[in-house]
Structures are given as structure tokens and as C-alpha cells.
mmCIF file of C-alpha atoms in Angstrom:
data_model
loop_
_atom_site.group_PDB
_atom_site.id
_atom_site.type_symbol
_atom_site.label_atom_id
_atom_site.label_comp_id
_atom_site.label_asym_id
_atom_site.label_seq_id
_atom_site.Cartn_x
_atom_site.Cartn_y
_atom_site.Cartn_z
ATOM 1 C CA UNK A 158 96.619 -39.516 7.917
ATOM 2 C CA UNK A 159 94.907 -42.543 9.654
ATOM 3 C CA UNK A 160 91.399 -43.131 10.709
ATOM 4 C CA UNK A 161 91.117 -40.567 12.417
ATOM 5 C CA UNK A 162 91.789 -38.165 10.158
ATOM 6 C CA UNK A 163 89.627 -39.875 7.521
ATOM 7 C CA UNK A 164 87.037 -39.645 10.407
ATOM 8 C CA UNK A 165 86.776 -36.271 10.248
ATOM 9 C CA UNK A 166 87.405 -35.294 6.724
ATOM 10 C CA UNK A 167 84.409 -36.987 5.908
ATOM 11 C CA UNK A 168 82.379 -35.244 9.017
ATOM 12 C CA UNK A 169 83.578 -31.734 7.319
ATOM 13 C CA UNK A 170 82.394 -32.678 4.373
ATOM 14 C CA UNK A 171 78.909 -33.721 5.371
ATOM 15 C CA UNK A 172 78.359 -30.412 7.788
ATOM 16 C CA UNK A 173 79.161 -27.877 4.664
ATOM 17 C CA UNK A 174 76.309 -28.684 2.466
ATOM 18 C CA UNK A 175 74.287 -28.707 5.412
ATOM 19 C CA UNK A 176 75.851 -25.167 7.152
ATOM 20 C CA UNK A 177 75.179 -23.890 3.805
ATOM 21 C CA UNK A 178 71.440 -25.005 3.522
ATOM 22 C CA UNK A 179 70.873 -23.746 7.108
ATOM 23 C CA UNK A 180 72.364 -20.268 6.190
ATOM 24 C CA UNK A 181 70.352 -19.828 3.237
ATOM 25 C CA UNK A 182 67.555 -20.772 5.453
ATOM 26 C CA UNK A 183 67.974 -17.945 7.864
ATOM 27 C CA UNK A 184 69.076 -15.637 5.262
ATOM 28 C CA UNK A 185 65.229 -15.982 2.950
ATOM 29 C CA UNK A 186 62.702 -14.093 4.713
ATOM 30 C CA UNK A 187 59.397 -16.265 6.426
ATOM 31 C CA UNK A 188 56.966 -16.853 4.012
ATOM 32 C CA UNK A 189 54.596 -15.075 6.289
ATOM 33 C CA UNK A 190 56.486 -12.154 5.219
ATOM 34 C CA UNK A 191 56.517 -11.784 1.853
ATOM 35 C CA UNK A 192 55.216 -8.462 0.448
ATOM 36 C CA UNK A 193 51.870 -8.936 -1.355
ATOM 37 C CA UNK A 194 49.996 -6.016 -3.024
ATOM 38 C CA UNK A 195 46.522 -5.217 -1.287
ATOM 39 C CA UNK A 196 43.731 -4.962 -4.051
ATOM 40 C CA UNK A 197 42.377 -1.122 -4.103
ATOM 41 C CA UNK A 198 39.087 -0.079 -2.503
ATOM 42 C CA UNK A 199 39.058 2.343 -5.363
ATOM 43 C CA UNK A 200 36.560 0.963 -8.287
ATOM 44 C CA UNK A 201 34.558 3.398 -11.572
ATOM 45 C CA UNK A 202 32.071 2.362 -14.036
ATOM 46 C CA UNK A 203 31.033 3.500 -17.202
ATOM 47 C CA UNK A 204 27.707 2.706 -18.100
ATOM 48 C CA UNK A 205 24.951 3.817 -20.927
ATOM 49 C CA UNK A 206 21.477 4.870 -18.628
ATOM 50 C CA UNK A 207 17.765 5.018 -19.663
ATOM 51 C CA UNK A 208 16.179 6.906 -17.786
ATOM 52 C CA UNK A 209 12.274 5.904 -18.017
ATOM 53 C CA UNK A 210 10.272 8.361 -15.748
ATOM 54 C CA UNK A 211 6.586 7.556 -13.636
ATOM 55 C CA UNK A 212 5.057 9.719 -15.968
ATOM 56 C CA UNK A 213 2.553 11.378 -13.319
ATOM 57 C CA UNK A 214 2.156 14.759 -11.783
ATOM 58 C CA UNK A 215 -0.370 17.408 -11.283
ATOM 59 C CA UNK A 216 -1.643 20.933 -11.343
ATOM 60 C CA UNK A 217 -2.748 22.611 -8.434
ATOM 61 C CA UNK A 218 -6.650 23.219 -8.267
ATOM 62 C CA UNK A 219 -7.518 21.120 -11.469
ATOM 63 C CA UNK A 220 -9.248 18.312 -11.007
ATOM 64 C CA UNK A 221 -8.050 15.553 -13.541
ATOM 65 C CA UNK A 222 -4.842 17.213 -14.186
ATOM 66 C CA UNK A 223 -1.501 15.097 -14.984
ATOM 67 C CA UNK A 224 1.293 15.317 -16.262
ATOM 68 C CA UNK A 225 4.045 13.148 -18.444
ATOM 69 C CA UNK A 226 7.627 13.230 -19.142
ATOM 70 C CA UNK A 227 10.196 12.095 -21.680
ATOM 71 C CA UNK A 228 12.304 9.132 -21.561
ATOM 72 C CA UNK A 229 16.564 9.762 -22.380
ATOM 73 C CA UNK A 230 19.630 7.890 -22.792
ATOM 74 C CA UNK A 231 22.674 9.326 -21.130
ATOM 75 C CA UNK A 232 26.160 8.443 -20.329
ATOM 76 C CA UNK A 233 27.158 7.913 -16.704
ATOM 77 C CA UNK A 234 29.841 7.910 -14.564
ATOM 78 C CA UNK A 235 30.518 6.133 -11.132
ATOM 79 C CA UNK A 236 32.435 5.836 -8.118
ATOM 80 C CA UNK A 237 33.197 3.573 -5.597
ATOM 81 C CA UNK A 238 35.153 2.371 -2.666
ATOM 82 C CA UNK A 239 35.131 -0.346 -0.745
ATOM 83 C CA UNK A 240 35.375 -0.273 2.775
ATOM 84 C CA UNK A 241 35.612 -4.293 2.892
ATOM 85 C CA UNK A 242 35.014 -6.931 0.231
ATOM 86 C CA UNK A 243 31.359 -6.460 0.797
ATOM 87 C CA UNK A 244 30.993 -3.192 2.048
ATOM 88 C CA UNK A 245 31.211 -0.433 -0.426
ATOM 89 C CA UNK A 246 29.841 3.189 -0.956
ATOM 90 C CA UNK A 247 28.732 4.487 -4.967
ATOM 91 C CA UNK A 248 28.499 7.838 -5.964
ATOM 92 C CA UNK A 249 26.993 8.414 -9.778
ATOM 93 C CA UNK A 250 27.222 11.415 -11.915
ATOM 94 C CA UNK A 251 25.460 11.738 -14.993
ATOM 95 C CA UNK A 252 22.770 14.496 -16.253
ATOM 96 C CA UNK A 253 19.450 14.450 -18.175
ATOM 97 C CA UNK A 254 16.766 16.446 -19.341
ATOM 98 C CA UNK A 255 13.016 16.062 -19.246
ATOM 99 C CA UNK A 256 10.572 17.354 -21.831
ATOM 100 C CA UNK A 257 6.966 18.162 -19.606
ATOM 101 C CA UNK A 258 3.985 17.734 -21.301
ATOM 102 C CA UNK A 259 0.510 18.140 -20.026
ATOM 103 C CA UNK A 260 -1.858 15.906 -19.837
ATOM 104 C CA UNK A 261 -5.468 14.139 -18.529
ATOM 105 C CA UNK A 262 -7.706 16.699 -18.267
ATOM 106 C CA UNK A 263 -5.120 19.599 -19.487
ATOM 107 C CA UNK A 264 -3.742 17.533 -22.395
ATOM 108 C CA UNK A 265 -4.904 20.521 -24.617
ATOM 109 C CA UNK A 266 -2.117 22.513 -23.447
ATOM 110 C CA UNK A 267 0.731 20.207 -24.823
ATOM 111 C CA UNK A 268 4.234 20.349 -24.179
ATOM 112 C CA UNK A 269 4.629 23.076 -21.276
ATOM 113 C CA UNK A 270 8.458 22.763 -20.801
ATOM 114 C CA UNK A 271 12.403 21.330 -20.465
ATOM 115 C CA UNK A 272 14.552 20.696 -17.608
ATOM 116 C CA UNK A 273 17.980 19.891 -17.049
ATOM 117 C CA UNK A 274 18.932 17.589 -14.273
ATOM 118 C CA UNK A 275 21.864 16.352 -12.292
ATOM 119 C CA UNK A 276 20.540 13.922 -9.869
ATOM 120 C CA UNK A 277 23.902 12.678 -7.898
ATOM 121 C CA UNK A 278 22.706 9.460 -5.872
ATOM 122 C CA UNK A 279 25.120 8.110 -3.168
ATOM 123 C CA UNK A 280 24.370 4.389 -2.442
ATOM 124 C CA UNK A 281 25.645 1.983 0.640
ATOM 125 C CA UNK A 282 25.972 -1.255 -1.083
ATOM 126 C CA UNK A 283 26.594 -4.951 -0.219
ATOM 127 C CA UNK A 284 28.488 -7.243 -2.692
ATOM 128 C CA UNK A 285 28.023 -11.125 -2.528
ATOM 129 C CA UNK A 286 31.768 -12.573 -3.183
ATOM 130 C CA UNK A 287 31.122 -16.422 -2.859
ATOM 131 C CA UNK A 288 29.871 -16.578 -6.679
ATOM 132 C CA UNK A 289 33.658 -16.496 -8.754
ATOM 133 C CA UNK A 290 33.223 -13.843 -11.459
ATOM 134 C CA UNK A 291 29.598 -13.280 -11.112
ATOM 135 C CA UNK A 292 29.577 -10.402 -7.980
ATOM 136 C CA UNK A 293 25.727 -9.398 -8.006
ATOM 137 C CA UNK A 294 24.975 -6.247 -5.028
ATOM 138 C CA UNK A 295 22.476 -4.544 -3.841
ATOM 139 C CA UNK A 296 22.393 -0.901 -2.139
ATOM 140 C CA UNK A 297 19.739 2.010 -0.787
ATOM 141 C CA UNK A 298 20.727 5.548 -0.144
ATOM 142 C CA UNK A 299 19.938 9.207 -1.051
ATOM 143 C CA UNK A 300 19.554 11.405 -4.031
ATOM 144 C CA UNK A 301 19.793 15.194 -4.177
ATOM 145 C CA UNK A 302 18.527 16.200 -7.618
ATOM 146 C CA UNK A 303 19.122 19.874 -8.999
ATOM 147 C CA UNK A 304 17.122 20.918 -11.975
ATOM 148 C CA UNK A 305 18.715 23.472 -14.301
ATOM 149 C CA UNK A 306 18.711 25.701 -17.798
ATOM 150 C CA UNK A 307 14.326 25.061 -17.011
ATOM 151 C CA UNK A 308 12.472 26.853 -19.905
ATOM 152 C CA UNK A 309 8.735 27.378 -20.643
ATOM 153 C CA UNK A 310 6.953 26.365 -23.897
ATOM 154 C CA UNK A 311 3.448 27.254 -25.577
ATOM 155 C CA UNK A 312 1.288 28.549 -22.952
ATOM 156 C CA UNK A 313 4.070 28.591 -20.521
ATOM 157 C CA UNK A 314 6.342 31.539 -20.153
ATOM 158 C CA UNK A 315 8.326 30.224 -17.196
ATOM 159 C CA UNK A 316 8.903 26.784 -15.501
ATOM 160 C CA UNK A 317 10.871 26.538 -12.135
ATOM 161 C CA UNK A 318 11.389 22.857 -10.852
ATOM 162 C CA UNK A 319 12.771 22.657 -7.091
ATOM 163 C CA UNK A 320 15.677 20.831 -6.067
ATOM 164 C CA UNK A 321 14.242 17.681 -4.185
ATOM 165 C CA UNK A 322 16.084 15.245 -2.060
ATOM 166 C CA UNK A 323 14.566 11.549 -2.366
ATOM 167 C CA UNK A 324 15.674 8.006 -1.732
ATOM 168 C CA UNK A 325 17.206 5.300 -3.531
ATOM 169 C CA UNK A 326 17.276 2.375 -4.035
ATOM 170 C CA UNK A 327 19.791 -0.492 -6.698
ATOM 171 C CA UNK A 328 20.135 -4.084 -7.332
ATOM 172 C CA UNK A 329 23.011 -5.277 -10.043
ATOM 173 C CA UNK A 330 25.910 -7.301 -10.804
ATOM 174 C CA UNK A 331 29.232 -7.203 -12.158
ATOM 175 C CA UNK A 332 30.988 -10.005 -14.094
ATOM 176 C CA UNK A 333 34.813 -10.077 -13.692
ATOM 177 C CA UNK A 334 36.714 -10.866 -16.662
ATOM 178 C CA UNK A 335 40.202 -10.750 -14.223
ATOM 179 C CA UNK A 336 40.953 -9.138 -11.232
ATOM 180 C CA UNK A 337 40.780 -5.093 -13.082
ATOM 181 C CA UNK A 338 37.735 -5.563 -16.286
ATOM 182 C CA UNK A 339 34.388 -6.759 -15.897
ATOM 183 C CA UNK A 340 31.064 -6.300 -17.118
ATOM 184 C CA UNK A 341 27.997 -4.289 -15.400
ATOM 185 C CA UNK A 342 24.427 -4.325 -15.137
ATOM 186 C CA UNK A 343 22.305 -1.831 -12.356
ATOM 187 C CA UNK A 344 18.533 -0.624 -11.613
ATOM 188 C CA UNK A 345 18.228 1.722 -9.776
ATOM 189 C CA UNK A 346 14.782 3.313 -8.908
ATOM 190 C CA UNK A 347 14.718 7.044 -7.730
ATOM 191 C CA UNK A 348 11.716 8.220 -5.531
ATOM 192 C CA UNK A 349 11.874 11.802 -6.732
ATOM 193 C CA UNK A 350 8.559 14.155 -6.938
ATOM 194 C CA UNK A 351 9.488 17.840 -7.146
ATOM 195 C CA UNK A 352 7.618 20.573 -6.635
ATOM 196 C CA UNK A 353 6.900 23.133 -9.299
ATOM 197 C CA UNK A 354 5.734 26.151 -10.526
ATOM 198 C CA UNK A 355 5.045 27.798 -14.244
ATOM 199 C CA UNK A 356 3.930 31.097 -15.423
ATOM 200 C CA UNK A 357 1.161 31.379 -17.915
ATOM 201 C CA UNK A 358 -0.677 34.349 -19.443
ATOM 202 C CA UNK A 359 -3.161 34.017 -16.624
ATOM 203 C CA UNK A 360 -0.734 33.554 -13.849
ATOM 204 C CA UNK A 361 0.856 31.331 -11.908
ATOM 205 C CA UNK A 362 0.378 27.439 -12.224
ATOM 206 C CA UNK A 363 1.626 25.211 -9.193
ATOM 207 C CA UNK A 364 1.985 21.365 -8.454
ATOM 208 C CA UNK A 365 3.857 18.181 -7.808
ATOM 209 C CA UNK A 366 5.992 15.935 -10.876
ATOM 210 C CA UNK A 367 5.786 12.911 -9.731
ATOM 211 C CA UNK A 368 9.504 11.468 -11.941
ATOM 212 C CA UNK A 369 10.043 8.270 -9.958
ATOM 213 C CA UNK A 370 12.716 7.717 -12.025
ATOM 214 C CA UNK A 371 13.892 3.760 -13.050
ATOM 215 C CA UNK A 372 17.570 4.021 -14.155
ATOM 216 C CA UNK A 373 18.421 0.832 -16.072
ATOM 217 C CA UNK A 374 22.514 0.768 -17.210
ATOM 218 C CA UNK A 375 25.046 -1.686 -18.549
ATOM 219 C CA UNK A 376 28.808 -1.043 -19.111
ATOM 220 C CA UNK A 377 32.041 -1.730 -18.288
ATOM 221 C CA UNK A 378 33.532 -1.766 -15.171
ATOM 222 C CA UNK A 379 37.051 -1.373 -13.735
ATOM 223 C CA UNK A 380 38.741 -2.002 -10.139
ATOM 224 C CA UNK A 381 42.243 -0.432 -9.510
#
């Protein structure tokens, strides 16, 4: 064979490994490239809510009037989506009821009605991300509240509560367990004073119900 055949035998068998490496090289796509999953801007929570009202209000034309209102537990639904990591919008559906009862200087007249409510509140909220697992926000937006299935008790024949539209405003956190389950804890506080109206035997009654709702929940919340 001679040298130079020896020569290049042992060039050709240094340049396959090395045309083989290269190939798979250009073959594997650029790291750059590689398919990752985007996290969802779609998040819900379920939560327990009180619901702890102002407890104020009054009656038209009578000095010293005022009015009070019952405190609930509910369940409660959210939704939210995120427009960036810190930029998301939260829509909450729950209902509730109110028992009115009069009070100050008509106390004598007692409980004067129920209401139903739906109060859906839509929030703009920003999230703090620099914190690991703790992800504390806070938001302000608007809530429509409709009152509904409104009866009159005792001296009241009739009670009519008008839809109101009010402001919001929320604080809270979430604690991530992993990147889907975590924890939850929001405040919310409604500005919501309807107007109303109630039929007695001597007419009609009119006023304001000053609610002012706080809404105070913890649950559980998960991230798709």
C-alpha cells in the first residue's frame, strides 16, 4: 500500500466521525427554536365571600332615620385573563341577599324587607411577579349590582331596590403551589348606595341604602 496510502486511510478515518458530528449538527434544530408551550392568560378562582355591609341608610323626610342590613356567606366564582404577567382583567360572579331592618329613630318598625343581589364587579388589576410563589395584586374598577326576588315584611307591603352602578376597589394575593394550584386571599370594598322605595299602609316610603359592601374571600385558585 505504502505511505501514502496509509496517509490517507488514516485521514478517512479521522473526517467520518467528524462528517458525522457535523451532519447531526445541521440536522437538530437551533436551540432558539425549540417549541415551548406559552402559559395561558386564562386563570378562575373559587373562593368562600362574607359579605359585611355599611349598615347605614335612610328614609326620606324622617329625621333620625337609618337603616341596617344583614351580613352572608356565599360562594363565588371568578375570572380572569391576563393581558401580560402583570396586567390582568377579573370578572366575579356570585349572589347574595340582604335582610333590611329599620332602625335609629324608626327602629320600631323592625325588619321591613329581603333582597336578592347579583353584584358582577369587573376589576383592572396589577400583579407583582418578583416575590416566587407569593403573587400579591391590587385592582379598581366598576360594579353593576341588580337587586332581585325584593319582598316586603311587617309594615311593608312592597320593597323595590334600584339597580346601582358603583366603584370598586381590591387588594389580595395568591400563593402558587406550582405553575396551575395556588392559594387565594381578596378584599374587595364596593361603594354601592341604592336608591329605594317601599309601600306601607300609609303610602309610599323613599330613601338611600347606603351597603358599602366589604367582600373578604379565601380559596383556591387555578391558572390554565
Amino acid at each position: 500500500m505504502g505511505m501514502l496510502g496509509a496517509a490517507a486511510l488514516s485521514l478517512a478515518a479521522i473526517a467520518s466521525p467528524l462528517h458525522a458530528a457535523d451532519l447531526a449538527e445541521r440536522m437538530s434544530p437551533p436551540e432558539a427554536t425549540i417549541d415551548v408551550a406559552a402559559k395561558s392568560p386564562w386563570q378562575i378562582r373559587v373562593r368562600g365571600l362574607g359579605v359585611i355591609t355599611e349598615n347605614s341608610g335612610f328614609v326620606n323626610g324622617i329625621p333620625g332615620s337609618d337603616l341596617s342590613f344583614s351580613d352572608t356567606v356565599v360562594p363565588e366564582l371568578d375570572i380572569s385573563y391576563f393581558f401580560t404577567d402583570n396586567i390582568a382583567a377579573e370578572l366575579i360572579l356570585g349572589t347574595t341577599y340582604a335582610n333590611v331592618t329599620a332602625d335609629g329613630s324608626i327602629a320600631g318598625l323592625g325588619k321591613v324587607g329581603k333582597t336578592w343581589l347579583l353584584p358582577p364587579t369587573l376589576t383592572l388589576q396589577y400583579h407583582f411577579t418578583d416575590l416566587g410563589a407569593f403573587k400579591p395584586y391590587v385592582g379598581a374598577g366598576v360594579n353593576y349590582s341588580l337587586f332581585y326576588h325584593q319582598s316586603g315584611t311587617g309594615a311593608f307591603t312592597d320593597l323595590d331596590v334600584k339597580n346601582t352602578l358603583g366603584a370598586a376597589l381590591q387588594v389580595g394575593f395568591d400563593y402558587m403551589l406550582d405553575d396551575h394550584w395556588g392559594m387565594n386571599f381578596d378584599v374587595k370594598k364596593l361603594f354601592l348606595e341604592p336608591e329605594w322605595k317601599g309601600t306601607t299602609g300609609g303610602g309610599t316610603l323613599t330613601g338611600k341604602a347606603k351597603l358599602n359592601p366589604w367582600l373578604i374571600g379565601t380559596g383556591v385558585t387555578y391558572r390554565f
